[in-house]
Coordinates of C-alpha atoms in Angstrom, one line a residue:
X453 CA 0.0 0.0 0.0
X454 CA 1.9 3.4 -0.7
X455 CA 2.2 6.1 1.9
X456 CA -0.8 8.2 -0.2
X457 CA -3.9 5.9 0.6
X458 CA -2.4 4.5 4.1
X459 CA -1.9 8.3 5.4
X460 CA -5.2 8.8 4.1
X461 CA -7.2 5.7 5.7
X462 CA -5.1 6.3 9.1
X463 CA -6.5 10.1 8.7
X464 CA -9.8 8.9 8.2
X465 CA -9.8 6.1 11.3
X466 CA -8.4 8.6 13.8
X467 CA -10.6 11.6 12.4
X468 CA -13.7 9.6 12.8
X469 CA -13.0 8.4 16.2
X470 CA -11.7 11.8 17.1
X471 CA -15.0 13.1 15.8
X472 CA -16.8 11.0 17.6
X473 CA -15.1 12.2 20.8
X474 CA -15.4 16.1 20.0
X475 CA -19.6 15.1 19.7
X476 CA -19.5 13.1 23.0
X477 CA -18.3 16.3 24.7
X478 CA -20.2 18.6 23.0
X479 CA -23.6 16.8 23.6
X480 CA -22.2 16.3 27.5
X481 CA -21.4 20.3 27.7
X482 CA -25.1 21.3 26.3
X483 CA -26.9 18.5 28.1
X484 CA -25.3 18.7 31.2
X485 CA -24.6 22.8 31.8
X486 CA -21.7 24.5 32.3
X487 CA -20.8 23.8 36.0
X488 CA -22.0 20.0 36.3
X489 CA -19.4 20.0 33.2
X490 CA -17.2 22.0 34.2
X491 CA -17.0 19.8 36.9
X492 CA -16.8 16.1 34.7
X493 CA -13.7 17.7 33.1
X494 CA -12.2 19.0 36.4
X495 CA -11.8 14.9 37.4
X496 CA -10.8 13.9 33.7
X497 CA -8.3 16.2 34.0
X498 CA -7.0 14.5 37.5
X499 CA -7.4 11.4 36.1
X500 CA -5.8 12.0 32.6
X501 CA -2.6 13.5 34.7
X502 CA -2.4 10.5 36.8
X503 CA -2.4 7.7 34.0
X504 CA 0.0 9.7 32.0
X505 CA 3.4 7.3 33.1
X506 CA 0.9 4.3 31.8
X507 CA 2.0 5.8 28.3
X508 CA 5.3 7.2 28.4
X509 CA 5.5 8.1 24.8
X510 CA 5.0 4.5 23.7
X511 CA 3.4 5.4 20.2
X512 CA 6.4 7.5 19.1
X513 CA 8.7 4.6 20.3
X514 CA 7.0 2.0 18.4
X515 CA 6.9 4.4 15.3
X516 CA 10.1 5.7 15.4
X517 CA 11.6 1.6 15.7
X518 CA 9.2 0.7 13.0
X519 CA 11.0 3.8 10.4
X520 CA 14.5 3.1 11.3
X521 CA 14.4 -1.0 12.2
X522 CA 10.9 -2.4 10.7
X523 CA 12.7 -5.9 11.7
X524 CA 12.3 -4.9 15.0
X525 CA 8.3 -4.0 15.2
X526 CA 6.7 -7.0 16.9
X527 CA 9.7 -7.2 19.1
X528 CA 9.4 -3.7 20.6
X529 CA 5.5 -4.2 20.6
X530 CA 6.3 -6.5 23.2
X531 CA 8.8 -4.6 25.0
X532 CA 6.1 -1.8 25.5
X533 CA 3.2 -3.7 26.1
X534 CA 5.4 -5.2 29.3
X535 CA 6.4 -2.2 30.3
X536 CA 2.7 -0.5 29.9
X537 CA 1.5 -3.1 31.8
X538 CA 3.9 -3.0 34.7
X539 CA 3.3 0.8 35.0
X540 CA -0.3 0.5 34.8
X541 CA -0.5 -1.8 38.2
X542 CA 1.5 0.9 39.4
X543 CA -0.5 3.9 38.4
X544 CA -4.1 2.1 39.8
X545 CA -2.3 1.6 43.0
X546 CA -1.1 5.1 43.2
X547 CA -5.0 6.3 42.1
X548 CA -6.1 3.9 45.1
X549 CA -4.1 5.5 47.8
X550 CA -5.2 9.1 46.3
X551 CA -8.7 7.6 46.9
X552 CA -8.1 6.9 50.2
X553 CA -7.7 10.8 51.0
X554 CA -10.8 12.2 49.5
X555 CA -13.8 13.3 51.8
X556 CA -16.5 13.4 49.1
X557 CA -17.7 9.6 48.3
X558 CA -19.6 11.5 45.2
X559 CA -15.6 12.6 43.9
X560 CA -14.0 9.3 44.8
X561 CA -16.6 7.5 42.8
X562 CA -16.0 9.8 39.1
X563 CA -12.0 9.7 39.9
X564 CA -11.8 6.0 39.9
X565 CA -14.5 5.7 37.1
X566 CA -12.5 7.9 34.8
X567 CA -9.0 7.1 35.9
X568 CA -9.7 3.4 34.8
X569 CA -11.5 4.8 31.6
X570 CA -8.0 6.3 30.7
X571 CA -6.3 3.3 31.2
X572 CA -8.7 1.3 28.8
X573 CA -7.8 4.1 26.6
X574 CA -4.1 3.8 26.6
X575 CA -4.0 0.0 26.2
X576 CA -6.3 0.6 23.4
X577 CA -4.2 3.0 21.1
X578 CA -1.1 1.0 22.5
X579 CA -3.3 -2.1 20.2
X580 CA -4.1 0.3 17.7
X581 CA -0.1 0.3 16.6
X582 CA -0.7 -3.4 15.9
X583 CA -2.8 -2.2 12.9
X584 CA 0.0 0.5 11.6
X585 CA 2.8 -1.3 12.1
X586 CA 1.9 -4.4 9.8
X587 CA 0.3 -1.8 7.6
X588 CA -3.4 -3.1 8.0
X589 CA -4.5 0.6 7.7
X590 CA -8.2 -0.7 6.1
X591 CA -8.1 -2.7 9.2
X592 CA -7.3 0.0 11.2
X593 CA -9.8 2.6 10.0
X594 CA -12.5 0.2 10.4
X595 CA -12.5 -0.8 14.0
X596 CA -11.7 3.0 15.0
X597 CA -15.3 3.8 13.0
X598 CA -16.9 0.8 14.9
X599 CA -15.6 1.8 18.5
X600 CA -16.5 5.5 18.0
X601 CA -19.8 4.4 16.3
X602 CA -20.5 2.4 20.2
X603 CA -19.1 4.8 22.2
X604 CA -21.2 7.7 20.4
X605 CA -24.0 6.1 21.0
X606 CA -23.6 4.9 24.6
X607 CA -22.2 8.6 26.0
X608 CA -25.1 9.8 24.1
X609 CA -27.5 8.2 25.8
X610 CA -26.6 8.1 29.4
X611 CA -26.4 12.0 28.9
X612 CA -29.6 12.3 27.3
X613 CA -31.5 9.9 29.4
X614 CA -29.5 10.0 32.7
X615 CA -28.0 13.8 33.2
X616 CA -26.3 12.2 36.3
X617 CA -22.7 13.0 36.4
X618 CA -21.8 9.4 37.9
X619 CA -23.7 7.5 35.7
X620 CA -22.0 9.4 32.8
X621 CA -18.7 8.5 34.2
X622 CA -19.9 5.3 34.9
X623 CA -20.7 5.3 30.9
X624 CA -17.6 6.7 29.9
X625 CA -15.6 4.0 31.7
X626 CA -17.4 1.2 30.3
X627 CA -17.3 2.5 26.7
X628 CA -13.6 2.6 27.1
X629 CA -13.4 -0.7 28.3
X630 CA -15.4 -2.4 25.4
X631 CA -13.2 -0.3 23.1
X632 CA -9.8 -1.6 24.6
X633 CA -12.1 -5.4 24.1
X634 CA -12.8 -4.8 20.4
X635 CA -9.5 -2.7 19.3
X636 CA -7.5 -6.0 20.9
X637 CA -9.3 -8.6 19.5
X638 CA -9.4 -7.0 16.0
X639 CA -6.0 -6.5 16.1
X640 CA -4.7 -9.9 17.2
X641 CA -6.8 -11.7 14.7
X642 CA -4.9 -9.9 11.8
X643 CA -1.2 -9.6 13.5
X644 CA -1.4 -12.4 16.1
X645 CA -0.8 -12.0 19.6
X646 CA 2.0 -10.0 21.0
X647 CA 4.1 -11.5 23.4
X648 CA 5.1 -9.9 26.9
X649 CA 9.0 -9.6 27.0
X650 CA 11.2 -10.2 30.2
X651 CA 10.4 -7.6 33.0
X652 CA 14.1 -7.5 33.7
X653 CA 14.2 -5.0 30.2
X654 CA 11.2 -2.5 31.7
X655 CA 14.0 -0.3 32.3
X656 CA 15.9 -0.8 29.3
X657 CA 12.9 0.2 27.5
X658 CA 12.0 3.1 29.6
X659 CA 15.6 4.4 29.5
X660 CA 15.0 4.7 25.4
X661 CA 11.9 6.3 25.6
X662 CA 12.7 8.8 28.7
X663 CA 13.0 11.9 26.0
X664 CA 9.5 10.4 24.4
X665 CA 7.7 9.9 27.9
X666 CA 8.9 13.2 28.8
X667 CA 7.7 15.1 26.3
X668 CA 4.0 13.1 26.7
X669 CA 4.2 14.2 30.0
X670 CA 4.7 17.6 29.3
X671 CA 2.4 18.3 26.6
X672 CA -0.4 16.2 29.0
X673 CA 0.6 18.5 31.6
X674 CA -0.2 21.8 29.3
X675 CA -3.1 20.1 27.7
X676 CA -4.2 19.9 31.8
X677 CA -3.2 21.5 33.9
X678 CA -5.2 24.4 32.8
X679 CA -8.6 23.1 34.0
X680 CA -6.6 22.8 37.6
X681 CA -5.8 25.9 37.3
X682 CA -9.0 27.8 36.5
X683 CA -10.9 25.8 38.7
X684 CA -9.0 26.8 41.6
X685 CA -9.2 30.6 40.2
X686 CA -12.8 30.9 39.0
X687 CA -14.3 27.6 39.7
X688 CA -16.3 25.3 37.6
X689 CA -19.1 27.2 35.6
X690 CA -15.5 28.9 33.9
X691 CA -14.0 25.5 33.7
X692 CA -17.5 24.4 31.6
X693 CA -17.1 27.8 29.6
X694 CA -13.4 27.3 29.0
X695 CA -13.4 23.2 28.1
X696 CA -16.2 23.6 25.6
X697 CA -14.3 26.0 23.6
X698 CA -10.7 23.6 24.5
X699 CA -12.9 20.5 23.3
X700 CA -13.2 22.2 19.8
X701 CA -9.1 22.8 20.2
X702 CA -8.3 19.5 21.0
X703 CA -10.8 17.7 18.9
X704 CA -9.2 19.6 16.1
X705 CA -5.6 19.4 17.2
X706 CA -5.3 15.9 18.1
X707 CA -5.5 15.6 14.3
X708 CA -1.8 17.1 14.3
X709 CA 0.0 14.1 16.3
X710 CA -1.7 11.8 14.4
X711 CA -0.4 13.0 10.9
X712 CA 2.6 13.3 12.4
X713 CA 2.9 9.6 14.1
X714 CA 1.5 8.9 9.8
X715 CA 4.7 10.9 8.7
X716 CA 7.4 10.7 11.5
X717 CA 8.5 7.1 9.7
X718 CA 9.2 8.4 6.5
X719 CA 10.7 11.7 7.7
X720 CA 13.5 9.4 9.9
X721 CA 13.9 7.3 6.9
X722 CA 14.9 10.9 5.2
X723 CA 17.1 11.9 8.1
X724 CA 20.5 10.7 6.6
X725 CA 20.1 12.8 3.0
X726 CA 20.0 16.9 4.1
X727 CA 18.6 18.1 0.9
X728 CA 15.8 15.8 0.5
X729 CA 15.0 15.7 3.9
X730 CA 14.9 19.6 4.0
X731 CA 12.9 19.5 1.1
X732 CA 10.2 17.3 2.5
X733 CA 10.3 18.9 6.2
X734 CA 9.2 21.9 4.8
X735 CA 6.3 20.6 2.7
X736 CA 5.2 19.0 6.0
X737 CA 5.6 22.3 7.8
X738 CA 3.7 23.8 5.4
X739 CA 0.9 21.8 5.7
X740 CA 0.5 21.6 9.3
X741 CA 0.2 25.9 8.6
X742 CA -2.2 26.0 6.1
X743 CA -4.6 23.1 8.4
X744 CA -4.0 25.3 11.5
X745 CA -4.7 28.8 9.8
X746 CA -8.0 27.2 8.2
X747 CA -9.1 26.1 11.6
X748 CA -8.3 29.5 12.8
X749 CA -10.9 31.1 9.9
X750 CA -13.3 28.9 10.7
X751 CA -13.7 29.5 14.9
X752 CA -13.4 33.0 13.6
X753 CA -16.1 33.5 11.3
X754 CA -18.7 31.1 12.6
X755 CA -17.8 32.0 16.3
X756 CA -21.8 33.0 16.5
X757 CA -23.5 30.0 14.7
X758 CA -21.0 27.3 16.6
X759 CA -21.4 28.3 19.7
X760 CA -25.3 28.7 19.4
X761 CA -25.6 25.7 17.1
X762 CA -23.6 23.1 19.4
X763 CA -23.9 24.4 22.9
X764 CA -26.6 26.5 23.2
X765 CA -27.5 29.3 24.7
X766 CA -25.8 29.0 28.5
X767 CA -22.4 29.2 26.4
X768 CA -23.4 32.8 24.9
X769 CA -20.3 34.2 27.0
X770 CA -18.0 32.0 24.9
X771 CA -18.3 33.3 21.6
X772 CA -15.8 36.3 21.7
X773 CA -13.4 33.7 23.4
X774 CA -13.7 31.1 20.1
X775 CA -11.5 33.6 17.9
X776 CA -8.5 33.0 20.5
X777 CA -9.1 29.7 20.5
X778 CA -8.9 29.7 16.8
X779 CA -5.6 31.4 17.1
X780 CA -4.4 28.9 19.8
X781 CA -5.2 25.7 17.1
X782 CA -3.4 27.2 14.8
X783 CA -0.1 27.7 16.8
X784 CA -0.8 24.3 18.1
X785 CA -0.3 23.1 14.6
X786 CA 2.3 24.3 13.4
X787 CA 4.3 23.7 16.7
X788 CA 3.2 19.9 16.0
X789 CA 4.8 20.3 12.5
X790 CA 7.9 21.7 13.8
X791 CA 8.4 19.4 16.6
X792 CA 8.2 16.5 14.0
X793 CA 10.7 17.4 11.7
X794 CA 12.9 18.2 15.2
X795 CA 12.2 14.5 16.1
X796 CA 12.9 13.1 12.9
X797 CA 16.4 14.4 13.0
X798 CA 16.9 12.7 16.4
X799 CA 16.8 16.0 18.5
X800 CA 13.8 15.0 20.6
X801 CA 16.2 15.4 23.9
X802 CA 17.0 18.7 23.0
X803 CA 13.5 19.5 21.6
X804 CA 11.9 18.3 24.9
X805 CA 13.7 20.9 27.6
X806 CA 12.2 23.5 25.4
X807 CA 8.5 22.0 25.5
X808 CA 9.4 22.3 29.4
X809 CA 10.5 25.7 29.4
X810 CA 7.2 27.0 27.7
X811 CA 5.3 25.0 30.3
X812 CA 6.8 27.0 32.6
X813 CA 6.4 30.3 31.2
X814 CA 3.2 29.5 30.6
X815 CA 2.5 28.5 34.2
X816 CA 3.5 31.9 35.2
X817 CA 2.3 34.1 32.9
X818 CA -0.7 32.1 32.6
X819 CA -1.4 32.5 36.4
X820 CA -0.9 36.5 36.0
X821 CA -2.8 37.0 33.1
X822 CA -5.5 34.6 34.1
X823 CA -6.1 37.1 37.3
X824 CA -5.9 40.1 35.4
X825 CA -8.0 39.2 32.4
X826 CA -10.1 36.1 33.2
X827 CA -10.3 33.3 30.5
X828 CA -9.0 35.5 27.5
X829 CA -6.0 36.2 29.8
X830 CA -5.2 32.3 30.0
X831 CA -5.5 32.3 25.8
X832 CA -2.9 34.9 25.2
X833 CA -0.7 33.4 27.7
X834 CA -0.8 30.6 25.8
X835 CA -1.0 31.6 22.5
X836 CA 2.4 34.0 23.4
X837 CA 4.3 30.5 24.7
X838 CA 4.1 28.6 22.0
X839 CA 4.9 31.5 19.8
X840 CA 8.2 31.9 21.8
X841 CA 8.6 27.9 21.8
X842 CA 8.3 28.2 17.5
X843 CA 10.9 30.7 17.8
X844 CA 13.1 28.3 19.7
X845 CA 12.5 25.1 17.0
X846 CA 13.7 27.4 14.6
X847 CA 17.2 28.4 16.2
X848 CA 16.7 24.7 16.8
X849 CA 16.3 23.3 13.2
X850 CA 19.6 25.5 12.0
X851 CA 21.9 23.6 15.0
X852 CA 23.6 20.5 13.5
X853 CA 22.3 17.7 14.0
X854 CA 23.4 15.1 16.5
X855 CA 26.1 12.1 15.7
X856 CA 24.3 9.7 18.0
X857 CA 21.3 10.3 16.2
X858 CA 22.4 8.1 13.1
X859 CA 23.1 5.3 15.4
X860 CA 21.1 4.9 18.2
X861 CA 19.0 2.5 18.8
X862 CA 15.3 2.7 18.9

């Protein structure tokens, strides 16, 4: 299968299943309110943060091996599914202790419901890889429309019948669970089981993935952290009014990583050849801009009819927000682009102590600008970090690039 049709059948999976997420939240924000939702993404959040070690940047390791060894797939599939597994038992302890600590049964029950949702979710794009790898895209494109097809259906009706914040997580948890069941069992049936290797080579693994994990944990972090923070400022009718315009972001942006996971193989195939690999990094930059400013127009322009026309009238306060958020995709892409073409010329370590020091400017400026100017305060801050960080990838992309990056082993 060339790279034309499997980029575009991977596109299609993951934008199907994607868009079946952005509806689940949208139909939770309108159906639900502002606060009661505000307050579901409030213990996502927690839970999302918490399960982040359960992935350490496993995708882009089993990518990146697959582009520069594809010998050595199946055998790092292994490798990461033991190590995923040993730091999941890990993680659910950790979320049990945290349990322990919480006065409200009421917020013990939605943490543990949606901290084992995530899991599900990990283990079932860590299965997804199985389809990718062995280039089964067709495969792949048609499990991802039958899971989103069920779990469209099922968060749509617990939040149209129920409106009960547990029984939605309750929902959510099980929909996540039936899609690790079916992703899995498609999956196996076309590339066969994959064994667990040796625990004694968890570390080994998660000593080459440190710079990917890190980064994961990072971009979770800013992808987070702001609900944490705005709750604690301005409490949860804000966090509502803030994560329904975010869900539009991320819905969108997640569409970045996932081109990029498409192209990152070819791109590290390029690495060794400057010219052709300059050539084809910019084309990929270039595209990455031109999605991101089109998402920009379009939060823009139909600011009043989106807002209206998905979460009704309690959201009215959000439409002079959407054009920032516009603005924010579109940095978001084209920071995605940049960071590709950084990781395809084995620079992720460097690449991933800049990622850190925009989380930390925007943790402060953020903060400031989040007291001064409420939500629209939070936006610029953010839109103003990543600017700075797109500055950096440039000075980055004219540094040479790193001898151990030809021969280390992924």
């Amino acid at each position: 299968m060339n790279l034309g049709r499997g980029f575009l059948l991977v596109a299609t999976a993951q934008g199907l299943r994607l868009g079946a997420g952005l509806v689940v939240f949208v139909v939770l924000a309108r159906l639900l309110g502002p606060a009661p939702f505000g307050e579901f993404a409030y213990w996502l959040a927690i839970a999302t943060l918490l399960t982040v070690p359960v992935s350490f940047g496993s995708s882009t390791l089993v990518l990146r091996s697959f582009g520069s060894h594809p010998g050595r797939a199946r055998e790092t599939l292994g490798e990461v599914l033991t190590t995923k597994l040993v730091l999941g038992v890990a993680v659910l302890l950790v979320g049990l202790i945290v349990l322990t600590f919480m006065d409200s049964q009421h917020a013990r029950g939605l943490l543990f419901m949606l901290l084992m949702a995530q899991l599900f979710e990990s283990f079932a794009e860590f299965y997804g890889l199985g389809f990718r790898v062995q280039g089964h895209f067709a495969q792949e494109s048609a499990t991802a429309t039958i899971v989103a097809a069920v779990q469209l259906a099922m968060m749509s009706a617990a939040a149209f019948f129920l409106r009960d914040l547990s029984a939605v997580a309750l929902t959510f948890m099980l929909s996540r669970l039936i899609g690790l069941i079916i992703t899995r069992y498609r999956s196996q049936v076309l590339t066969g089981a994959i064994g667990l290797d040796a625990l004694g080579k968890v570390p080994q693994t998660l000593k080459r993935a440190w710079a990917y994990a890190l980064e994961l944990g990072l971009l979770t972090a800013y992808g987070q952290i702001d609900t944490l923070i705005i709750h604690h400022a301005l409490g949860s009718h804000a966090v509502g009014l803030y994560q329904a315009g975010m869900k539009l972001v991320q819905g969108t942006s997640r569409l970045a990583p996932i081109l990029a996971q498409v192209l990152l193989p070819t791109l590290a195939q390029k690495a060794g050849s400057p010219i052709e690999f300059a050539r084809i990094s910019a084309r990929v930059i270039g595209v990455f801009g031109a999605s991101g400013v089109m998402c920009w127009l379009v939060l823009g322009v139909f600011a009043d009819g989106l807002t209206a026309g998905l979460f009704g009238a309690q959201y009215a306060s959000l439409v002079p927000l959407l054009p920032w958020f516009g603005l924010l995709l579109c940095t978001r892409f084209l920071e995605t682009g940049a960071g590709l073409v950084l990781v395809a010329r084995g620079m992720q370590g460097r690449k991933v102590w800049l990622v850190a020091a925009q989380l930390l400017l925007l943790l402060a400026a953020g903060y400031v600008s989040l007291q001064s100017y409420g939500l629209k305060g939070w936006l610029l801050a953010n839109i103003g970090t990543i600017a700075c960080l797109l500055l950096a990838y440039a000075w980055l992309m004219r540094r040479p690039r790193p001898e151990s990056a030809n021969s280390s082993r992924f």
